[in-house]
XYZ file of C-alpha atoms in Angstrom:
644
model
C -2.593 93.435 -87.058
C -3.691 95.314 -84.472
C -0.510 98.026 -83.843
C 1.481 94.734 -84.804
C -0.083 91.989 -82.127
C -0.606 88.629 -83.619
C -3.993 87.537 -83.359
C -6.523 84.548 -84.324
C -9.439 85.453 -85.833
C -12.563 82.441 -85.087
C -16.029 83.479 -86.997
C -19.018 81.582 -86.714
C -22.127 82.296 -88.530
C -26.012 81.785 -88.448
C -28.464 82.339 -90.938
C -30.683 85.768 -89.808
C -34.491 86.826 -91.411
C -34.363 89.476 -93.085
C -30.264 89.662 -93.810
C -26.593 87.951 -93.393
C -24.567 89.192 -90.713
C -21.057 88.343 -89.606
C -19.390 88.172 -86.319
C -16.015 88.697 -85.436
C -14.389 87.194 -82.303
C -10.624 87.913 -80.995
C -9.173 85.381 -79.293
C -6.317 86.730 -77.359
C -3.149 84.211 -76.336
C -4.061 85.178 -72.667
C -6.697 82.555 -72.893
C -3.606 80.122 -74.928
C -1.556 80.979 -71.564
C -4.154 79.980 -69.134
C -4.657 76.464 -70.928
C -0.858 76.004 -71.101
C -0.811 76.582 -67.578
C -3.757 74.325 -66.375
C -1.520 71.686 -68.966
C 1.606 72.512 -66.910
C -0.304 72.522 -63.371
C -1.533 69.155 -64.217
C 1.791 67.430 -65.155
C 3.444 68.820 -62.502
C 5.985 66.913 -60.409
C 4.367 68.646 -57.086
C 1.237 67.957 -55.865
C -1.092 71.344 -56.110
C -4.293 71.532 -54.450
C -6.830 74.838 -55.380
C -8.848 75.494 -51.962
C -10.934 78.343 -51.484
C -10.349 80.094 -48.660
C -11.766 77.588 -45.848
C -9.163 75.410 -47.541
C -11.772 72.949 -49.312
C -10.169 71.526 -52.427
C -11.644 73.283 -55.719
C -8.922 71.515 -57.579
C -6.442 68.888 -57.523
C -3.945 67.392 -60.060
C -2.597 64.293 -60.755
C 0.875 64.065 -58.021
C -1.943 65.119 -55.672
C -3.587 61.596 -56.178
C -0.647 59.901 -56.010
C 0.530 61.523 -53.112
C -2.422 60.847 -51.036
C -3.987 57.683 -52.626
C -7.136 58.856 -53.490
C -8.870 60.279 -56.758
C -9.351 63.388 -57.836
C -13.165 63.550 -57.279
C -12.872 62.255 -53.574
C -10.261 64.721 -52.979
C -12.687 67.284 -54.546
C -14.692 69.260 -51.478
C -12.782 67.792 -48.901
C -10.727 70.121 -46.737
C -6.929 69.518 -45.827
C -7.266 68.793 -42.382
C -9.994 65.896 -43.541
C -7.514 64.921 -45.988
C -4.045 64.860 -43.938
C -4.129 63.980 -40.261
C -1.781 65.812 -38.902
C -2.655 69.289 -38.898
C -1.277 71.535 -41.020
C 0.783 74.685 -39.798
C -0.697 78.285 -40.523
C -1.361 78.288 -44.686
C -0.006 81.694 -44.773
C 3.885 79.573 -43.648
C 6.104 77.871 -45.534
C 7.035 74.706 -43.925
C 10.013 72.411 -45.252
C 10.094 68.426 -44.270
C 7.360 67.954 -42.574
C 6.682 64.593 -41.717
C 2.704 64.105 -42.482
C 0.508 60.982 -42.945
C -1.482 60.802 -46.216
C -5.319 58.779 -46.566
C -3.835 55.919 -47.372
C -1.829 55.254 -44.056
C 1.982 55.770 -45.607
C 4.142 58.656 -43.752
C 5.813 60.895 -46.758
C 7.885 63.411 -46.061
C 7.060 66.808 -47.606
C 7.730 70.378 -48.298
C 4.631 72.527 -48.217
C 4.371 75.703 -49.929
C 1.075 78.293 -49.248
C -0.051 80.886 -51.802
C -3.001 83.161 -50.932
C -4.777 84.468 -54.096
C -6.130 88.140 -55.023
C -9.208 86.409 -55.004
C -8.882 84.807 -51.504
C -8.510 81.159 -52.482
C -5.408 79.043 -51.651
C -2.854 77.454 -54.065
C -0.767 74.917 -51.792
C 1.961 73.390 -52.967
C 3.223 69.702 -52.061
C 6.623 68.353 -52.551
C 7.173 64.477 -52.190
C 10.841 64.169 -50.310
C 10.215 60.697 -49.400
C 12.784 58.997 -51.368
C 15.530 62.120 -51.410
C 14.554 62.012 -47.368
C 15.481 57.810 -47.315
C 18.767 58.858 -49.882
C 19.765 61.415 -47.202
C 19.431 59.286 -44.398
C 21.049 56.710 -45.961
C 23.890 58.598 -47.150
C 24.606 60.173 -43.053
C 24.032 55.881 -41.674
C 26.755 55.178 -44.376
C 29.209 58.174 -43.604
C 28.414 57.508 -39.871
C 29.594 53.326 -39.792
C 32.334 54.649 -42.626
C 33.294 57.250 -39.748
C 32.827 54.648 -37.002
C 35.334 52.163 -38.796
C 37.358 55.113 -39.267
C 38.301 55.468 -35.892
C 37.747 52.390 -34.388
C 39.983 50.473 -36.712
C 43.488 49.716 -34.411
C 45.582 50.525 -38.168
C 46.280 54.468 -38.327
C 44.395 55.846 -41.334
C 45.178 59.741 -43.004
C 43.671 61.189 -46.057
C 46.319 63.066 -48.006
C 45.501 65.604 -50.653
C 47.836 67.783 -52.417
C 51.065 66.441 -50.044
C 48.866 67.911 -47.100
C 46.760 65.707 -44.656
C 43.238 66.550 -44.155
C 41.981 63.566 -41.482
C 43.538 61.212 -39.295
C 41.855 58.869 -36.855
C 42.549 58.539 -33.032
C 44.538 55.882 -33.842
C 47.110 57.682 -35.792
C 47.371 60.040 -33.362
C 48.583 57.552 -30.332
C 50.826 56.130 -32.937
C 52.753 58.693 -33.452
C 52.295 60.238 -30.295
C 51.161 63.632 -30.577
C 48.702 65.493 -28.623
C 45.428 65.626 -31.013
C 44.589 65.287 -34.130
C 44.109 69.485 -35.236
C 48.307 68.886 -33.888
C 48.830 66.242 -35.857
C 46.832 68.069 -39.058
C 48.819 70.675 -39.057
C 51.916 68.631 -38.872
C 53.385 68.150 -43.152
C 53.714 64.596 -44.079
C 57.707 65.233 -44.103
C 58.231 65.581 -40.744
C 56.789 62.630 -40.005
C 60.015 60.825 -41.226
C 63.493 60.561 -40.650
C 65.967 62.223 -42.660
C 66.694 59.285 -44.835
C 64.998 55.804 -45.849
C 67.210 52.329 -44.273
C 68.284 51.567 -48.014
C 70.063 55.139 -47.683
C 67.556 57.053 -49.925
C 66.499 60.494 -49.108
C 62.685 60.263 -47.868
C 60.927 63.074 -49.422
C 62.340 61.752 -52.817
C 61.037 58.080 -51.833
C 57.887 59.292 -50.827
C 57.238 61.484 -53.798
C 57.657 58.019 -55.644
C 55.483 55.851 -53.644
C 52.784 58.360 -53.988
C 53.315 58.436 -57.758
C 52.767 54.664 -57.713
C 49.981 54.175 -56.024
C 47.990 57.151 -58.602
C 49.175 55.442 -61.666
C 48.527 52.070 -60.195
C 45.289 52.717 -57.842
C 47.217 51.250 -54.744
C 51.002 50.734 -53.362
C 52.046 49.028 -50.541
C 55.453 48.990 -49.018
C 57.712 49.723 -45.788
C 58.780 52.793 -44.316
C 60.212 54.354 -41.454
C 58.259 57.190 -39.364
C 58.924 59.213 -36.680
C 57.243 59.805 -33.496
C 56.642 63.172 -32.033
C 58.669 62.136 -29.379
C 61.624 61.365 -32.322
C 61.627 57.671 -31.976
C 61.781 56.040 -35.566
C 59.825 53.173 -36.114
C 58.804 50.677 -39.032
C 55.560 50.521 -40.681
C 54.243 49.083 -43.296
C 52.097 51.729 -45.920
C 49.264 50.559 -48.285
C 48.417 53.899 -49.995
C 45.153 53.861 -51.982
C 44.090 56.336 -54.788
C 40.599 57.490 -54.575
C 38.334 59.721 -56.690
C 36.391 62.170 -55.558
C 35.444 63.784 -57.870
C 36.045 64.129 -61.549
C 39.117 66.759 -61.311
C 40.455 65.455 -57.654
C 42.058 62.720 -56.221
C 42.717 61.854 -52.479
C 45.486 59.072 -50.665
C 43.915 56.796 -48.678
C 46.894 55.784 -46.133
C 46.872 52.931 -44.058
C 49.844 52.335 -41.523
C 50.369 49.097 -39.826
C 53.453 49.168 -36.921
C 55.635 46.472 -37.947
C 57.620 46.396 -35.406
C 57.138 43.534 -33.191
C 56.838 41.140 -36.811
C 60.116 42.950 -37.864
C 61.584 41.937 -34.141
C 60.884 38.501 -34.600
C 61.959 38.257 -38.153
C 65.439 39.920 -37.020
C 65.427 36.956 -34.992
C 64.178 34.497 -36.977
C 67.089 35.309 -39.522
C 69.554 35.374 -36.306
C 68.438 32.333 -35.533
C 68.782 30.658 -39.049
C 72.177 32.354 -39.313
C 73.624 30.855 -35.845
C 71.707 27.314 -36.866
C 73.947 27.527 -40.003
C 77.136 28.167 -38.110
C 76.167 25.799 -35.575
C 76.229 23.026 -38.156
C 79.627 24.233 -39.224
C 80.948 24.550 -35.943
C 79.353 20.973 -34.907
C 81.190 19.438 -38.183
C 84.973 21.225 -37.352
C 84.622 19.793 -33.648
C 83.812 16.597 -34.354
C 86.996 16.538 -36.647
C 88.803 17.719 -33.930
C 87.330 15.441 -31.239
C 88.298 12.629 -33.250
C 92.380 14.019 -33.588
C 92.358 14.891 -29.730
C 91.758 11.095 -29.418
C 95.023 10.231 -30.873
C 96.599 12.781 -28.703
C 95.174 12.085 -25.507
C 94.433 8.683 -25.407
C 98.588 8.014 -26.989
C 100.122 10.782 -24.165
C 97.997 9.236 -21.406
C 99.510 5.560 -22.116
C 103.151 7.528 -21.987
C 102.717 8.836 -19.422
C 100.989 5.252 -17.372
C 104.132 3.796 -18.973
C 106.427 6.329 -18.282
C 109.127 6.978 -15.385
C 111.265 9.466 -16.192
C 110.080 12.959 -13.748
C 111.433 15.336 -16.197
C 109.221 13.246 -19.083
C 106.168 12.274 -17.263
C 105.698 16.341 -16.707
C 105.864 16.911 -20.669
C 103.354 14.280 -21.059
C 101.054 15.474 -18.307
C 101.171 19.160 -20.325
C 100.472 17.842 -23.646
C 97.658 16.293 -21.864
C 96.318 19.207 -20.256
C 96.513 21.580 -23.527
C 94.519 18.617 -25.145
C 92.277 18.425 -22.309
C 91.678 22.651 -22.999
C 91.284 21.784 -26.825
C 88.236 19.024 -26.102
C 87.038 21.878 -23.852
C 86.684 24.408 -26.631
C 85.502 21.190 -28.756
C 82.984 20.612 -25.959
C 82.087 24.704 -26.196
C 81.701 24.403 -30.374
C 79.473 21.378 -29.491
C 76.898 23.000 -27.255
C 76.470 25.714 -29.647
C 75.805 23.357 -32.649
C 73.136 21.720 -30.105
C 75.116 18.420 -30.429
C 76.488 18.161 -26.971
C 76.049 16.187 -24.072
C 72.806 16.327 -22.462
C 72.114 14.043 -19.230
C 68.421 15.231 -18.230
C 67.933 15.694 -14.596
C 66.247 17.746 -12.090
C 68.109 21.443 -11.854
C 67.615 24.294 -9.724
C 68.742 27.531 -11.242
C 69.134 29.287 -7.512
C 71.911 26.257 -6.109
C 73.801 26.875 -9.361
C 73.622 30.616 -9.013
C 75.131 30.163 -5.431
C 77.988 28.170 -6.218
C 78.734 29.802 -9.051
C 78.742 33.259 -7.627
C 80.292 32.004 -4.153
C 83.412 31.118 -6.600
C 84.060 34.184 -8.429
C 83.483 36.379 -5.439
C 86.837 35.494 -4.680
C 88.250 35.075 -8.484
C 86.843 39.060 -9.392
C 88.111 42.252 -7.938
C 86.235 43.160 -4.864
C 84.891 46.086 -6.203
C 82.376 43.712 -7.664
C 79.174 43.391 -5.508
C 76.848 40.760 -6.078
C 73.153 41.409 -5.998
C 70.573 38.360 -5.628
C 66.956 38.397 -6.038
C 66.239 35.094 -5.879
C 62.471 33.087 -6.610
C 62.279 31.095 -2.932
C 60.027 28.375 -4.921
C 61.607 28.804 -8.055
C 60.428 25.808 -10.291
C 62.954 23.473 -11.497
C 63.954 23.067 -14.877
C 64.454 19.643 -17.040
C 68.585 20.240 -18.202
C 71.574 19.119 -18.049
C 73.653 20.044 -14.569
C 77.311 20.194 -15.963
C 75.756 22.353 -19.333
C 73.074 24.433 -16.790
C 76.378 25.217 -14.331
C 78.209 26.375 -17.979
C 75.683 28.758 -18.694
C 75.391 30.393 -15.287
C 78.893 30.101 -15.067
C 79.476 31.848 -18.644
C 76.743 34.530 -18.014
C 78.778 35.939 -14.771
C 82.129 35.694 -15.747
C 81.016 37.846 -18.958
C 79.223 40.604 -16.237
C 82.381 40.605 -14.319
C 84.720 40.865 -17.077
C 81.976 43.636 -18.494
C 83.199 46.198 -15.587
C 86.683 46.569 -14.939
C 86.201 49.384 -12.671
C 83.782 47.271 -10.358
C 79.715 47.590 -10.099
C 77.015 45.330 -9.324
C 76.170 42.110 -10.705
C 72.785 41.712 -10.010
C 70.983 37.787 -10.352
C 66.963 37.615 -10.969
C 65.507 34.381 -10.835
C 61.426 33.780 -11.048
C 58.964 31.974 -12.465
C 55.970 32.571 -15.376
C 53.825 31.760 -18.146
C 53.691 32.584 -21.514
C 50.256 32.964 -22.602
C 48.210 30.844 -25.366
C 48.607 34.594 -27.903
C 52.756 33.828 -27.361
C 54.725 37.173 -26.141
C 55.725 38.733 -29.008
C 59.340 39.577 -27.731
C 60.139 35.581 -27.532
C 58.450 34.177 -30.306
C 60.660 30.915 -30.209
C 58.834 30.400 -27.085
C 55.505 28.614 -27.520
C 52.228 28.450 -24.355
C 53.422 27.094 -21.267
C 55.557 27.807 -17.396
C 59.311 28.688 -17.767
C 61.461 29.575 -15.299
C 63.508 32.957 -16.297
C 66.978 33.451 -15.303
C 68.514 37.346 -15.404
C 72.287 38.157 -15.109
C 72.598 41.981 -15.148
C 75.763 44.177 -14.833
C 76.278 47.909 -15.295
C 78.912 47.884 -17.207
C 80.513 49.427 -20.892
C 77.012 47.448 -22.223
C 77.299 46.974 -26.193
C 76.316 48.758 -29.046
C 74.044 47.607 -31.362
C 76.332 45.663 -33.648
C 77.626 44.041 -31.110
C 74.675 42.593 -29.538
C 73.370 41.369 -32.970
C 76.786 39.298 -33.085
C 76.785 38.239 -29.501
C 76.046 34.749 -29.467
C 78.403 34.601 -32.701
C 81.494 31.502 -31.875
C 84.791 33.160 -31.544
C 83.098 36.584 -31.425
C 85.168 38.455 -29.176
C 85.267 42.492 -28.384
C 87.192 41.409 -24.952
C 91.635 41.990 -24.741
C 92.654 42.510 -21.128
C 96.406 43.008 -22.066
C 97.481 39.338 -22.756
C 94.571 37.876 -22.437
C 91.843 38.156 -25.381
C 88.466 36.346 -24.707
C 88.256 32.805 -27.123
C 84.096 34.199 -28.196
C 82.460 30.964 -27.101
C 80.683 32.214 -23.590
C 78.062 33.229 -25.012
C 77.210 31.308 -28.266
C 77.908 28.140 -25.859
C 74.540 30.136 -23.506
C 73.194 29.921 -26.667
C 73.489 26.333 -27.928
C 72.745 25.046 -24.316
C 69.694 26.864 -24.049
C 68.295 25.828 -27.223
C 69.260 22.533 -27.172
C 67.303 22.521 -24.216
C 63.976 24.583 -25.468
C 64.547 27.661 -24.392
C 65.403 30.626 -25.500
C 68.266 33.727 -24.383
C 67.752 37.491 -25.460
C 70.459 40.234 -24.606
C 69.599 43.802 -24.407
C 72.203 46.868 -23.926
C 73.943 50.182 -24.450
C 76.929 51.595 -24.191
C 78.514 52.205 -20.960
C 74.932 51.438 -19.431
C 75.159 47.973 -18.522
C 73.971 44.759 -20.332
C 71.066 41.901 -19.061
C 70.708 38.431 -20.392
C 67.490 36.890 -20.158
C 68.233 32.994 -20.269
C 63.934 31.377 -20.352
C 63.947 27.777 -19.665
C 60.873 25.633 -20.014
C 59.019 24.412 -16.491
C 60.668 20.923 -15.356
C 58.235 17.534 -14.073
C 61.410 15.984 -12.588
C 62.143 15.312 -8.835
C 65.793 15.363 -8.431
C 68.696 15.169 -9.795
C 71.293 12.227 -9.388
C 74.515 12.180 -8.050
C 77.600 12.131 -11.067
C 79.414 9.527 -10.795
C 83.097 9.579 -9.520
C 85.554 8.472 -12.465
C 87.396 4.887 -10.884
C 91.220 3.718 -11.402
C 91.719 1.702 -14.846
C 90.676 -2.038 -14.096
C 91.983 -5.038 -16.422
C 90.234 -6.899 -18.267
C 90.960 -10.404 -21.080
C 88.145 -10.136 -23.028
C 88.127 -9.896 -26.498
C 86.712 -6.589 -28.190
C 86.137 -5.498 -31.275
C 87.132 -1.841 -32.755
C 85.437 0.011 -35.031
C 86.230 3.471 -36.420
C 86.925 4.817 -39.750
C 90.061 6.687 -38.422
C 93.091 5.172 -38.180
C 94.543 7.071 -35.633
C 91.586 6.808 -33.596
C 91.573 2.902 -34.179
C 95.296 2.628 -33.286
C 94.833 4.770 -29.807
C 91.989 2.945 -28.938
C 93.377 -0.832 -29.801
C 96.872 0.310 -27.940
C 94.622 1.283 -24.663
C 92.445 -1.521 -24.483
C 96.041 -3.862 -24.859
C 97.417 -1.812 -22.120
C 94.453 -2.998 -20.095
C 94.603 -6.700 -20.824
C 92.286 -7.025 -23.452
C 92.152 -8.788 -27.128
C 91.630 -6.844 -30.015
C 90.540 -6.622 -33.454
C 89.860 -3.793 -35.673
C 87.859 -3.052 -37.974
C 87.932 0.191 -40.764
C 83.921 0.490 -41.107
C 80.307 -0.992 -40.563
C 80.830 -3.503 -43.651
C 84.054 -5.390 -42.756
C 83.017 -5.312 -39.086
C 79.703 -7.166 -39.961
C 81.776 -9.455 -41.861
C 84.494 -9.839 -39.265
C 81.758 -10.339 -36.562
C 79.568 -13.014 -38.504
C 83.185 -15.354 -38.622
C 83.523 -14.640 -34.927
C 80.248 -14.247 -33.127
C 81.564 -16.734 -30.266
C 84.858 -15.032 -29.506
C 83.749 -11.249 -29.306
C 82.916 -10.378 -25.862
C 82.261 -6.549 -26.781
C 82.263 -4.072 -29.679
C 83.706 -0.483 -29.556
C 81.537 1.221 -31.666
C 82.348 4.573 -33.937
C 78.478 6.290 -34.836
C 79.376 8.458 -37.482
C 81.120 6.517 -40.310
C 80.783 6.399 -44.333
C 78.795 3.818 -45.860
C 76.880 2.144 -43.365
C 76.926 4.003 -39.936
C 76.993 3.339 -36.531
C 73.359 2.705 -35.982
C 72.711 0.378 -39.404
C 76.188 -1.512 -38.166
C 74.302 -2.883 -34.558
C 71.285 -3.795 -36.591
C 73.334 -6.070 -38.507
C 75.109 -7.125 -35.535
C 72.006 -7.733 -33.874
C 70.687 -9.869 -36.623
C 73.710 -12.026 -36.352
C 73.866 -12.196 -32.365
C 70.698 -10.080 -30.559
C 72.734 -10.306 -27.475
C 75.544 -8.388 -28.764
C 77.425 -5.485 -26.699
C 78.275 -2.228 -28.272
C 79.848 0.778 -26.813
C 78.898 3.517 -29.017
C 81.842 6.124 -29.631
C 81.437 9.395 -30.401
C 82.902 12.614 -31.310
C 79.485 14.752 -30.739
C 78.468 13.147 -27.234
C 75.057 12.308 -26.376
C 72.553 13.641 -28.671
C 68.992 12.677 -29.964
C 70.419 10.433 -32.592
C 73.012 8.752 -30.231
C 69.996 8.129 -27.683
C 68.324 6.296 -30.667
C 71.118 4.116 -30.950
C 70.966 3.668 -27.132
C 67.205 2.326 -26.984
C 67.923 0.385 -29.990
C 70.255 -1.537 -27.491
C 73.731 -0.187 -27.628
C 75.381 -0.622 -23.654
C 76.620 2.848 -23.235
C 78.391 5.617 -24.406
C 81.982 7.195 -24.409
C 82.224 10.904 -25.955
C 85.844 11.336 -27.888
C 88.281 12.503 -27.079
C 88.644 10.243 -23.791
C 91.485 8.768 -21.038
C 92.373 5.257 -20.212
C 90.322 5.496 -17.187
C 87.289 6.725 -18.998
C 87.722 3.909 -21.663
C 88.345 1.063 -19.065
C 85.047 2.504 -17.264
C 82.947 2.371 -20.124
C 84.574 -0.992 -21.009
C 83.569 -2.472 -17.936
C 80.052 -1.105 -17.854
C 79.128 -2.631 -21.595
C 80.523 -5.982 -20.389
C 78.724 -6.096 -16.966
């Protein structure tokens, strides 16, 4: 030991002549350190080149072999310029990220450090960063692709951290109508929602719950009402996804999708389903009313035909007028229920507008002005002329009544084409050519609640003195238009007027037939079988036919009618056949009768009028149809047509 230093002694002995001698050599730890340094340099991950002052390699480690692809023996003695074709920078500098072409032809990214040693030699260290560079490039490209997707997607995307917006895409800025991304990101999330959601809950409280659920489950999808920068509230579908970016740090990836069009379509679908249900009920009620009215009108017309006393004749005429008014109401109910009369012809809506408005101009206050923007090239529609007249009349009357202090009623017509992708505002209509009719007033308008109920039968807000609306005007329009394959929409604001738009498919027919005039009742002498499950209708029809000179036999249902016809088919000239009956309806009954006599003559009688069901029976051999309720003259004409 020398002053506390640890030493290692190495001894060697060699015989000497004439005596013995011992030699002691002290090996310092400096030798060990040098050896350790050489070992560390040899196995270092950096490529190490020890060069002479002229940059010729005098020593290289294994990493240098790996980097260059050459053996150490081959490297020794070569200059760096001979090893690396690309010229190296000044040896006094440090170069990072320099692309080098190594001897075996590969391109690698290296960090290069040069150190000049005291003895003039140079130490060159090269760190192969190729894999790191590839990883960085891949990460950069990945981030760029994500950013491109982030910015170019049509949905609004936001990043929320600790209750604050951290990032958003341009779609979010457009959706919320902000001036720019910075303005939006500086807005607190609570400012983007109305105070309460549709379920009545406070937006702030519910938002906290939605985010908590997303954090617990990983993601959460729900519907929400947001508020744009201009204050407009609109519905969105929200998808919250919790993302862990660090061990103790989470963000919420938020996707908003504007579902205004979807909610509008759902609302229209629900309203249509509701109206369909009401229509079924209304159609059934109207059918039963028509059966009762058949008895009233039939018997009243018979009595009127026989009555000689003027006073009693006047009373009977009043009964008939009241019954006809009731029958008109049931026809409106049937039209709403889409079961009403449907005689298809080519109809020009411009002509109907001219006729209706000319009539109304003399019926309403002179303070109401009429304005027309009618397309002279408007296509025809395939429709029932009477029902189209009713549609235009109802719309114009409603518009006039909405302007008690006067105003302007504007009627517009045009041709349009719905594209293949459809019209989001009219989801019930498909691709094709349509005719559009718009009736606008600048009257009292409607609240949203009233607008949503406007097509419901018997719903009315009009009370003019002693006159109250029937509530069947717009419901009738709705039923007729739907029955013709079209659609009808209402837009309105209180004190800002109302616009009703009707769209009907373009027609293919050339001209509408001229309706026939009723002829006086004609006498006959044929044997007629009356089939109806309603006794009041059977008795009324029997008395009417007897009055006309016919012999009559009655049956209460289809089974009895078939049994009678089987026995007396040679006597029976024609059959008045109810369409709707229990056990065996009119269609089944006609089929059984045709098995007995293929040439049987049957006249359908129905409270639903002409519809798809009755048209099928007509196509299968019925000779005609008469709608309940009917007068003596109507029955006479229909029976005569059946028998001839």
